[in-house]
mmCIF file of C-alpha atoms in Angstrom:
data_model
loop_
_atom_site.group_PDB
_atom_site.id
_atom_site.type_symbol
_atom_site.label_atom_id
_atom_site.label_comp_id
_atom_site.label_asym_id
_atom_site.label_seq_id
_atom_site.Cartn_x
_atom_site.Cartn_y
_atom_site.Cartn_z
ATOM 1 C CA UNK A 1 -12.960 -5.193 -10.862
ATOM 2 C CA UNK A 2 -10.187 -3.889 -8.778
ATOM 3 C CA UNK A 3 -10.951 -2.813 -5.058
ATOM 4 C CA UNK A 4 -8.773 0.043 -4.154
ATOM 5 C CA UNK A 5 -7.345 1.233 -0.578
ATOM 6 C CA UNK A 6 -5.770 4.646 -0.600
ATOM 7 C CA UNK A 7 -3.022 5.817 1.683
ATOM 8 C CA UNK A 8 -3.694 9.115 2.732
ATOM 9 C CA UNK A 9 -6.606 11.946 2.763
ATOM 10 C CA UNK A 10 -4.254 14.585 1.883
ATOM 11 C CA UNK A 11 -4.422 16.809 -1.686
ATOM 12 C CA UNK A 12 -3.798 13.841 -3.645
ATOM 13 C CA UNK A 13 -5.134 10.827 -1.647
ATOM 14 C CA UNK A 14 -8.875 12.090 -1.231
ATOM 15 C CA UNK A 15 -9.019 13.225 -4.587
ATOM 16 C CA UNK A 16 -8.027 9.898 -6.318
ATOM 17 C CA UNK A 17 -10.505 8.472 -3.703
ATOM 18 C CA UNK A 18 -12.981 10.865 -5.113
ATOM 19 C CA UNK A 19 -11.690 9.739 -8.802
ATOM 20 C CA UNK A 20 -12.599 5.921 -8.399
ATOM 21 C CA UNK A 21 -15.355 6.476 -6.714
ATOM 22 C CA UNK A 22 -16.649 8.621 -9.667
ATOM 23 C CA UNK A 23 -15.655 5.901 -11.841
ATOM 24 C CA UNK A 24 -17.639 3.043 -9.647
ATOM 25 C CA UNK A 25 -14.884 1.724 -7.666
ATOM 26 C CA UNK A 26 -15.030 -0.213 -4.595
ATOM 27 C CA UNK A 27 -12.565 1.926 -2.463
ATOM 28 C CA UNK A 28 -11.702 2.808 0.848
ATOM 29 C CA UNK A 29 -9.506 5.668 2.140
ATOM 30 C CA UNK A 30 -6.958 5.421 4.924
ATOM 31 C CA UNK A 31 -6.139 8.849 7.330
ATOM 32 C CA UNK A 32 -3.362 8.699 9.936
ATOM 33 C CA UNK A 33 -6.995 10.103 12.524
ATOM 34 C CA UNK A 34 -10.277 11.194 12.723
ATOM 35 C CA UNK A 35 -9.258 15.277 11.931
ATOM 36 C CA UNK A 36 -7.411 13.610 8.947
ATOM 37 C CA UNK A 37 -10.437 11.510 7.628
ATOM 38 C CA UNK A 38 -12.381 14.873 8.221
ATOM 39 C CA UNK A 39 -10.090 17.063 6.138
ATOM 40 C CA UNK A 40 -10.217 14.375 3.625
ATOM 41 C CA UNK A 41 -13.915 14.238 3.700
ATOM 42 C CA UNK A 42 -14.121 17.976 3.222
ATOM 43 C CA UNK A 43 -11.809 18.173 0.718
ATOM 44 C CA UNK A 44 -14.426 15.734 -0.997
ATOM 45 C CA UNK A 45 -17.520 17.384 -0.368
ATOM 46 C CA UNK A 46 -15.765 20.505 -1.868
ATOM 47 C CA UNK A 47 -14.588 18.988 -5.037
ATOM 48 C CA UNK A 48 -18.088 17.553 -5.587
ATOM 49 C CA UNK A 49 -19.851 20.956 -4.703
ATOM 50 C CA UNK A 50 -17.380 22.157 -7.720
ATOM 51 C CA UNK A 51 -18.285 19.641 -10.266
ATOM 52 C CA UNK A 52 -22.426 19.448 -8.914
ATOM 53 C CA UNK A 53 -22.403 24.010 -9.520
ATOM 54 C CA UNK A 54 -20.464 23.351 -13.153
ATOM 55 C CA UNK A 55 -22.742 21.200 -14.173
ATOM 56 C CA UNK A 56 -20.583 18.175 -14.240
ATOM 57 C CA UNK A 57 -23.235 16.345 -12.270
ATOM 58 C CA UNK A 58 -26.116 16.608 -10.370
ATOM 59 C CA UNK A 59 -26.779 17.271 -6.721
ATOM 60 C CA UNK A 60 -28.374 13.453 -5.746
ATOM 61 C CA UNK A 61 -25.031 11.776 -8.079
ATOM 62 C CA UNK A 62 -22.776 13.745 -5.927
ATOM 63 C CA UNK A 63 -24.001 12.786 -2.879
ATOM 64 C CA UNK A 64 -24.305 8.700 -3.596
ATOM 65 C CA UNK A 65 -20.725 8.717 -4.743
ATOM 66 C CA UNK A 66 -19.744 10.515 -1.845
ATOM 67 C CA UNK A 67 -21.377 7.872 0.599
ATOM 68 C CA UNK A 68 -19.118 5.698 -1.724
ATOM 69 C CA UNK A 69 -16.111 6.240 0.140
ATOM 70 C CA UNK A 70 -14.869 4.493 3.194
ATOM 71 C CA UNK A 71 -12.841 5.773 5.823
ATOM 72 C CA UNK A 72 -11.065 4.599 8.442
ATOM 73 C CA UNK A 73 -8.008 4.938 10.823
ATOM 74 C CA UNK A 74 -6.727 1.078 10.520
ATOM 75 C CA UNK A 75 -4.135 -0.226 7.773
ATOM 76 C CA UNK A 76 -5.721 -3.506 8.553
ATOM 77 C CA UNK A 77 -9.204 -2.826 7.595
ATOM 78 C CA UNK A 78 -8.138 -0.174 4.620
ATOM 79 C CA UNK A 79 -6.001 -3.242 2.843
ATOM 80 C CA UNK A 80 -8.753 -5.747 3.600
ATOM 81 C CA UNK A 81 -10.483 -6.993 0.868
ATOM 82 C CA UNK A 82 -8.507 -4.585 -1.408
ATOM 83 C CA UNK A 83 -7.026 -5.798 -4.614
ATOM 84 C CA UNK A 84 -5.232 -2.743 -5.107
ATOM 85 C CA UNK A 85 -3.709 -0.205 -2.970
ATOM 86 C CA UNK A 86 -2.506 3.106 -3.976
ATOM 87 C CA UNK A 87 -0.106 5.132 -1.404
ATOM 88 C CA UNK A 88 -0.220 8.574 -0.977
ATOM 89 C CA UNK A 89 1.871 9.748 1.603
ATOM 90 C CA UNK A 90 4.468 12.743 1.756
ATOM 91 C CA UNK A 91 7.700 12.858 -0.489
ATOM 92 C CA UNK A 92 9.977 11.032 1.874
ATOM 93 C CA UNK A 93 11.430 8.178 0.545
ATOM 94 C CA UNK A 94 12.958 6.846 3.510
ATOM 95 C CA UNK A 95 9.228 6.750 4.771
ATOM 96 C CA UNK A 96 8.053 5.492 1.478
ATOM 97 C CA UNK A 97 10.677 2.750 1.532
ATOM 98 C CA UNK A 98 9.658 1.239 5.756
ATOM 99 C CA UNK A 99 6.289 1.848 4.370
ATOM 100 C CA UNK A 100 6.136 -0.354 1.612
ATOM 101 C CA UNK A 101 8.350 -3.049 3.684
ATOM 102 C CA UNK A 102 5.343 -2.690 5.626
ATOM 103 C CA UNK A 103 2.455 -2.778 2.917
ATOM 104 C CA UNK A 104 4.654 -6.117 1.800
ATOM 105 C CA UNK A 105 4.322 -7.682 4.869
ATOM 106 C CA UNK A 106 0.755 -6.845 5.204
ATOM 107 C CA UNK A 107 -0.921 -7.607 2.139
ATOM 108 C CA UNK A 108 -0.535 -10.892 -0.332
ATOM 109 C CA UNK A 109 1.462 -11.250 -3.385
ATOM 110 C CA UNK A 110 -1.625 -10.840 -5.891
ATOM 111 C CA UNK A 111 -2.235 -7.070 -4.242
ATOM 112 C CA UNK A 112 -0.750 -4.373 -6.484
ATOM 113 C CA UNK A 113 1.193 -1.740 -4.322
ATOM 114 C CA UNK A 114 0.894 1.445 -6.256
ATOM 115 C CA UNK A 115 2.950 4.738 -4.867
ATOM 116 C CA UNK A 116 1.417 8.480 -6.074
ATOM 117 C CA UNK A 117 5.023 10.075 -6.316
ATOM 118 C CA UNK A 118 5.644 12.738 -8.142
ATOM 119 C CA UNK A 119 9.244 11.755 -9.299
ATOM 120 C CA UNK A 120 11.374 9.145 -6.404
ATOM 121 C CA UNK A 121 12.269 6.088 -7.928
ATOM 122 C CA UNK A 122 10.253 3.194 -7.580
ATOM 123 C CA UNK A 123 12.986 0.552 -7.582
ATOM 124 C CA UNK A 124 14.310 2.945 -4.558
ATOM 125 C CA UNK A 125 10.803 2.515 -3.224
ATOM 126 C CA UNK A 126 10.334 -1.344 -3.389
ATOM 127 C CA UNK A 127 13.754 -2.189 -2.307
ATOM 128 C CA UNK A 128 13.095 -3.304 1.158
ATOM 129 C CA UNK A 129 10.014 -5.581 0.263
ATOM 130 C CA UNK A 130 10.171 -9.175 -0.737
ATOM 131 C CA UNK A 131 7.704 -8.414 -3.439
ATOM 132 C CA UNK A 132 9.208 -6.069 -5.687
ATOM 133 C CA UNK A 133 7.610 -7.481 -9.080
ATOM 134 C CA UNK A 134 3.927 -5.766 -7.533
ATOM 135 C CA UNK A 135 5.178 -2.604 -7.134
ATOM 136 C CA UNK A 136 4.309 0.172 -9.172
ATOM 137 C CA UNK A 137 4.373 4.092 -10.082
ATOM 138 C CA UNK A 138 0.712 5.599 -10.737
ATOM 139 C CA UNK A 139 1.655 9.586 -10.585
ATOM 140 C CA UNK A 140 -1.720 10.955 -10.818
ATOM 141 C CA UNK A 141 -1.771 15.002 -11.481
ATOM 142 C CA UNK A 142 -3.450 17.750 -9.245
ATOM 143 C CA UNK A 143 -5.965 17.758 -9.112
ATOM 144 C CA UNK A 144 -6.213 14.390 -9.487
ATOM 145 C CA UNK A 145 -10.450 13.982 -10.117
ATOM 146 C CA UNK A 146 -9.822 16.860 -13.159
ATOM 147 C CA UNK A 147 -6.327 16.069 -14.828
ATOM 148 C CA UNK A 148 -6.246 12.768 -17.118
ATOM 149 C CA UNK A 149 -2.615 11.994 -16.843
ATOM 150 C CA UNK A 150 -1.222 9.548 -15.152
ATOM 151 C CA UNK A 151 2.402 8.009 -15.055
ATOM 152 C CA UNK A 152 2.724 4.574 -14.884
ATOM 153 C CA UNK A 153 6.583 3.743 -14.234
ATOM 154 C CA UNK A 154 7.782 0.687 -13.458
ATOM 155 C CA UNK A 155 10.689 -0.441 -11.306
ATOM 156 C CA UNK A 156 13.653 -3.172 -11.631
ATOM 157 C CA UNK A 157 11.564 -5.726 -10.722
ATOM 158 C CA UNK A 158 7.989 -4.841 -11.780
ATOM 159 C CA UNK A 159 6.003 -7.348 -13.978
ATOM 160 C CA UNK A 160 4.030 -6.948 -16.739
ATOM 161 C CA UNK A 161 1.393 -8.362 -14.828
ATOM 162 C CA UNK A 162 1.317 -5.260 -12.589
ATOM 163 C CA UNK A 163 1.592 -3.232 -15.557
ATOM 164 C CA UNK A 164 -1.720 -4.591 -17.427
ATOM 165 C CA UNK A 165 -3.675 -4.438 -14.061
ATOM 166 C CA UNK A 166 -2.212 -0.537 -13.555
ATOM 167 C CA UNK A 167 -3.216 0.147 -16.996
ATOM 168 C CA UNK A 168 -6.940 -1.450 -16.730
ATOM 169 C CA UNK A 169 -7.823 -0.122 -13.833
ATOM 170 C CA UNK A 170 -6.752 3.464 -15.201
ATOM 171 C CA UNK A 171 -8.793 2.979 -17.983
ATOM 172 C CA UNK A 172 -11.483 2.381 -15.890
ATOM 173 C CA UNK A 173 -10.766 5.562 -14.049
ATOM 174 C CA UNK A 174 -10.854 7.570 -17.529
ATOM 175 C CA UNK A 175 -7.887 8.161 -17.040
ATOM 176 C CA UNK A 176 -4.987 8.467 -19.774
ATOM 177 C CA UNK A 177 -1.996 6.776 -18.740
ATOM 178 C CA UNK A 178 1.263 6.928 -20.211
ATOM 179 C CA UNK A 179 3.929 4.177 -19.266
ATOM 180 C CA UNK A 180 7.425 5.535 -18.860
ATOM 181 C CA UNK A 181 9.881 2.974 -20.096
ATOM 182 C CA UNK A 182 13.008 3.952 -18.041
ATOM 183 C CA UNK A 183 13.198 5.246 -14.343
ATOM 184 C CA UNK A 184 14.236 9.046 -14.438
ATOM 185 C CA UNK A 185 13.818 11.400 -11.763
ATOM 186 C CA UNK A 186 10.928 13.417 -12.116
ATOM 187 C CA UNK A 187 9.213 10.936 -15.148
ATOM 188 C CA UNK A 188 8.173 12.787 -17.965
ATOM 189 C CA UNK A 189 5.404 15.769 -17.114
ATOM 190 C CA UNK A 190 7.237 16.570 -14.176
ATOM 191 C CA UNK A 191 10.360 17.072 -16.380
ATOM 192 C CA UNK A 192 8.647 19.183 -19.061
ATOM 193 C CA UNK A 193 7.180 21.480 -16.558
ATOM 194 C CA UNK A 194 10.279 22.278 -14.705
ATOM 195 C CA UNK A 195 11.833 23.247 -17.584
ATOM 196 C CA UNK A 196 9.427 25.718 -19.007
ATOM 197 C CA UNK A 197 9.491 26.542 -14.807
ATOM 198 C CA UNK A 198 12.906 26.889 -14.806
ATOM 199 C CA UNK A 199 13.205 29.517 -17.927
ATOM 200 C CA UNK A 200 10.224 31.210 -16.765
ATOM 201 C CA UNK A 201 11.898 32.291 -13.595
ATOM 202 C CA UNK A 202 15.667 33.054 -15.588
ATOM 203 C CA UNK A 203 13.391 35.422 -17.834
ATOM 204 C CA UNK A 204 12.160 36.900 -14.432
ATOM 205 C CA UNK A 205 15.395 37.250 -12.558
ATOM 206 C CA UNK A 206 16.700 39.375 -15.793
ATOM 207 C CA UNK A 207 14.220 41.431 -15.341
ATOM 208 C CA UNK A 208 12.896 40.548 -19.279
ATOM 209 C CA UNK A 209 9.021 40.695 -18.343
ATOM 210 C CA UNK A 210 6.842 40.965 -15.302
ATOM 211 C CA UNK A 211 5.863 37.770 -13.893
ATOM 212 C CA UNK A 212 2.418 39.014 -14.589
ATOM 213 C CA UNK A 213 3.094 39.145 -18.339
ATOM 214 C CA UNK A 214 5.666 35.698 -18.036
ATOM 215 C CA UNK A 215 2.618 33.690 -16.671
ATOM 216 C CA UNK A 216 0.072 35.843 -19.532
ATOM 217 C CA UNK A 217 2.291 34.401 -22.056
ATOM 218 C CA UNK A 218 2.358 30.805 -21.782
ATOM 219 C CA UNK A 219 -1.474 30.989 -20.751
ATOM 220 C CA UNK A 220 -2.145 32.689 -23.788
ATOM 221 C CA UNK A 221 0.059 31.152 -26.505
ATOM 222 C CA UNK A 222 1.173 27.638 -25.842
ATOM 223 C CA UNK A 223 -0.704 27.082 -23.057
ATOM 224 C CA UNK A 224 -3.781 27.098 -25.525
ATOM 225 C CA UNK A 225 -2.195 25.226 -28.170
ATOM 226 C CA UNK A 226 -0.374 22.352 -26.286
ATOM 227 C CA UNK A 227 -3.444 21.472 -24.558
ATOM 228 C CA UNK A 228 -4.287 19.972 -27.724
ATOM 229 C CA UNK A 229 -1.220 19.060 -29.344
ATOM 230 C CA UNK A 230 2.096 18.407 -27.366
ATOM 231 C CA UNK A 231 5.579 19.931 -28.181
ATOM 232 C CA UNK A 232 5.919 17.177 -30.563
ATOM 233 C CA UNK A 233 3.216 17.055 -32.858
ATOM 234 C CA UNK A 234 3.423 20.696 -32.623
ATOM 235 C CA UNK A 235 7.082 20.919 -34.304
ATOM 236 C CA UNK A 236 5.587 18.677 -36.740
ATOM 237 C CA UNK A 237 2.686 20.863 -37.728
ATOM 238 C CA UNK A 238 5.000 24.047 -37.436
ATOM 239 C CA UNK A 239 8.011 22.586 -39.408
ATOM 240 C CA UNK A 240 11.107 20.575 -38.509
ATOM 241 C CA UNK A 241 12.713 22.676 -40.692
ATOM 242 C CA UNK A 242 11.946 25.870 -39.082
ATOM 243 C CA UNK A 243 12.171 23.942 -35.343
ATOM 244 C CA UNK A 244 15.599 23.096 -36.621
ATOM 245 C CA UNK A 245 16.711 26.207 -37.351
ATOM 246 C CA UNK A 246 15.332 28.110 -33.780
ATOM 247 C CA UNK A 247 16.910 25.311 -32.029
ATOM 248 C CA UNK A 248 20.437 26.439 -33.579
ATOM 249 C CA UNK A 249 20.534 29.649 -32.588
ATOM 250 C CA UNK A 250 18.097 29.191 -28.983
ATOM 251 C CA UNK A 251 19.428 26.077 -27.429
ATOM 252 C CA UNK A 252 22.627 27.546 -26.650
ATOM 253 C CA UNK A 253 20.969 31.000 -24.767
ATOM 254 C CA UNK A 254 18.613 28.975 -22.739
ATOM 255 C CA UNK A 255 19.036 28.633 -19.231
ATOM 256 C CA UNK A 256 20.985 26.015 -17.941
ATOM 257 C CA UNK A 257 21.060 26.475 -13.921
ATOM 258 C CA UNK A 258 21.628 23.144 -11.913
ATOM 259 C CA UNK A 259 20.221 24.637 -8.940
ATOM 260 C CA UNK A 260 17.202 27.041 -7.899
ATOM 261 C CA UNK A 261 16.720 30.805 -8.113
ATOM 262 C CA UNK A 262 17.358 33.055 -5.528
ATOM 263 C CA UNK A 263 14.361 34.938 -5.959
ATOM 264 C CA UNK A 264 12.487 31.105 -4.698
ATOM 265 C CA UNK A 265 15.377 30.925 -2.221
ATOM 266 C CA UNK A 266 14.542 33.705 -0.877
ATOM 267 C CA UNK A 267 10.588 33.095 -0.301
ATOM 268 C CA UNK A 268 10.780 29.937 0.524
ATOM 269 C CA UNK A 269 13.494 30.984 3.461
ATOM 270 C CA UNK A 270 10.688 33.951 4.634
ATOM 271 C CA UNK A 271 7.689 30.970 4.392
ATOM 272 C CA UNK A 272 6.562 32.682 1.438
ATOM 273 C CA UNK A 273 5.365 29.224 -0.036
ATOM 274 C CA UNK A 274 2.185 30.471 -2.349
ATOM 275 C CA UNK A 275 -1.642 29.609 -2.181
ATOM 276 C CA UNK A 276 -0.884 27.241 1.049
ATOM 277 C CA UNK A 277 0.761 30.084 3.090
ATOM 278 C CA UNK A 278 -0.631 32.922 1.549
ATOM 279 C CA UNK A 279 2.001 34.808 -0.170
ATOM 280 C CA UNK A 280 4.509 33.661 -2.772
ATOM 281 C CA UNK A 281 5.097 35.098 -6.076
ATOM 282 C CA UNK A 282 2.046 36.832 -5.943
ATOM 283 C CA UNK A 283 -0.423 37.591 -2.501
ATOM 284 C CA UNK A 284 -2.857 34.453 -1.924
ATOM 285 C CA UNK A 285 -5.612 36.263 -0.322
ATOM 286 C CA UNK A 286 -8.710 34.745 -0.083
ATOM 287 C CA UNK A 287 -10.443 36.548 -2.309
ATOM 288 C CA UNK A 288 -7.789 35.751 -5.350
ATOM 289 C CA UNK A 289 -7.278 31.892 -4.192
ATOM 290 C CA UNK A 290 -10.947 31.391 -4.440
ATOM 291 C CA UNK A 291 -10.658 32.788 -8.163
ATOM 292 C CA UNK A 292 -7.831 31.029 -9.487
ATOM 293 C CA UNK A 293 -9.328 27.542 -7.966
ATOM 294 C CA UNK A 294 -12.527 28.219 -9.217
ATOM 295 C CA UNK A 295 -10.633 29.441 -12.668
ATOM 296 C CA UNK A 296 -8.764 26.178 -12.857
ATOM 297 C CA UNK A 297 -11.222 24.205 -11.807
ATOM 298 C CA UNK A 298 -14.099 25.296 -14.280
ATOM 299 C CA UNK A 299 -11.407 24.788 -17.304
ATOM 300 C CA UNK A 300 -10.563 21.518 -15.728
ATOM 301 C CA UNK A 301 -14.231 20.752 -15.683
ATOM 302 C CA UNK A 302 -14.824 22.237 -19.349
ATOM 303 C CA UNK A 303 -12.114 19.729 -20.812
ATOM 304 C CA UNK A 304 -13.450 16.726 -18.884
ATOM 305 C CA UNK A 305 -17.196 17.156 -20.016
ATOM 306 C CA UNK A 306 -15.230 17.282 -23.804
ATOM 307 C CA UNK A 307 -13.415 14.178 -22.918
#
């Protein structure tokens, strides 16, 4: 059994803490201070609260695989002992890159170094180590507890040793990993969604719908049918034929934009960033951010129980 150390108490780093402690996990999570073990902590006890009031477990489970968790301020103690470690820091890759030259240093060959990125290459990311054939992509999704996916990429150098332990241990997780076979930026979910993102927002610049009715009609069309089968299987059960022929005459009068929208230009220049700053697209009031998290979550919670 794998013994996991997790960089960071941030969004994703105490919620895969949370995730292998649900699944049984030795694992111990690493914050830069106290306030950051404390935000992590809360972030915790409020996922569990979540899962305990949906029924997902009881009151007494939540609380035993909270006490699960260990904290603690030192890189020294977090890595010690641990078989695995799993780095979730912010989307630098300079600091990714002197951290892992660190981790390398650190910790001995037969410790997997795992990095949570949502897209930077991990070749990039392992360059300055010694160690390369350890390193590893494991892109969990937000939240990371409630989504299954995870993207297991491996660089240059990565074995297929790393690759069987990556895969294991998600298993253990319940998690369902995919491996993605050749380093591209963004992987493969990441890539999908900015897509469908990035025609969502050309239909909204035109002026073609509301984003009120843009979001209402991927949540309820494909957004209910692709949560059980994918664009792929999809065209299959639809018809090739008839995919074909859509393709023909769409393709061409799809957006093609190499850069961003001024309309996110434009909110992201007046720190109009969404749910974390209160206003984006739409106004993240408390009232409304408390609904759409608990409305996310209690799907997220639905398909898990299923699962």
């Amino acid at each position: 059994m794998e013994k996991l150390a997790i960089i960071g108490c941030g969004t994703m780093g105490h919620s895969i803490a949370l995730n292998a402690a649900m699944a049984e996990l030795p694992v111990k999570m690493y914050g830069i201070d106290e306030g950051d073990i404390a935000r992590g902590k809360a972030g915790i006890l409020k996922n569990l609260t979540t899962m305990s009031d949906h029924g997902f477990m009881d009151t007494d489970k939540a609380l035993i695989i909270s006490s699960k968790i260990i904290t603690t301020t030192s890189i020294n103690e977090v890595i010690e002992d641990s078989t695995y470690v799993i780095e979730a820091i912010p989307e630098d890759l300079n600091l990714k890159m002197n951290f892992f030259q660190n981790l390398d240093k650190l910790c001995n060959e037969e410790i997997i170094l795992a990095s949570n990125t949502s897209g930077l290459s991990p070749t990039a990311i392992a360059s300055l180590t010694k160690n390369a054939q350890r390193t590893i992509v494991t892109h969990f999704w937000n939240p990371a507890h409630l989504v299954p996916l995870v993207e297991v990429v491996r660089g240059k150098e990565t074995n297929d040793i790393t690759v069987s332990r990556t895969f294991e241990l998600l298993k253990i997780m319940k998690k369902k990993p995919i491996e993605v076979k050749k380093e591209v930026p963004g992987f493969v979910a990441n890539r999908l969604q900015m897509a469908l993102f990035r025609e969502a927002l050309f239909l909204y610049e035109q002026g073609i719908a509301s984003k009120e009715d843009i979001d209402k009609a991927v949540v309820y069309s494909i957004g209910r049918r692709l949560c059980m089968t994918g664009p792929l299987v999809s065209a299959d059960m639809g018809g090739l034929d008839v995919f074909s022929s859509i393709s023909d005459y769409l393709f061409s009068d799809l957006c093609n934009t190499n850069a961003s929208f001024t309309s996110i230009k434009d909110l992201v220049k007046d720190n109009k960033l969404g749910s974390k700053s209160g206003q984006g697209f739409y106004n993240w009031d408390k009232a409304f951010t408390e609904k759409m998290n608990n409305k996310r979550d209690a799907e997220l919670i639905r398909f898990l129980k299923i699962d």
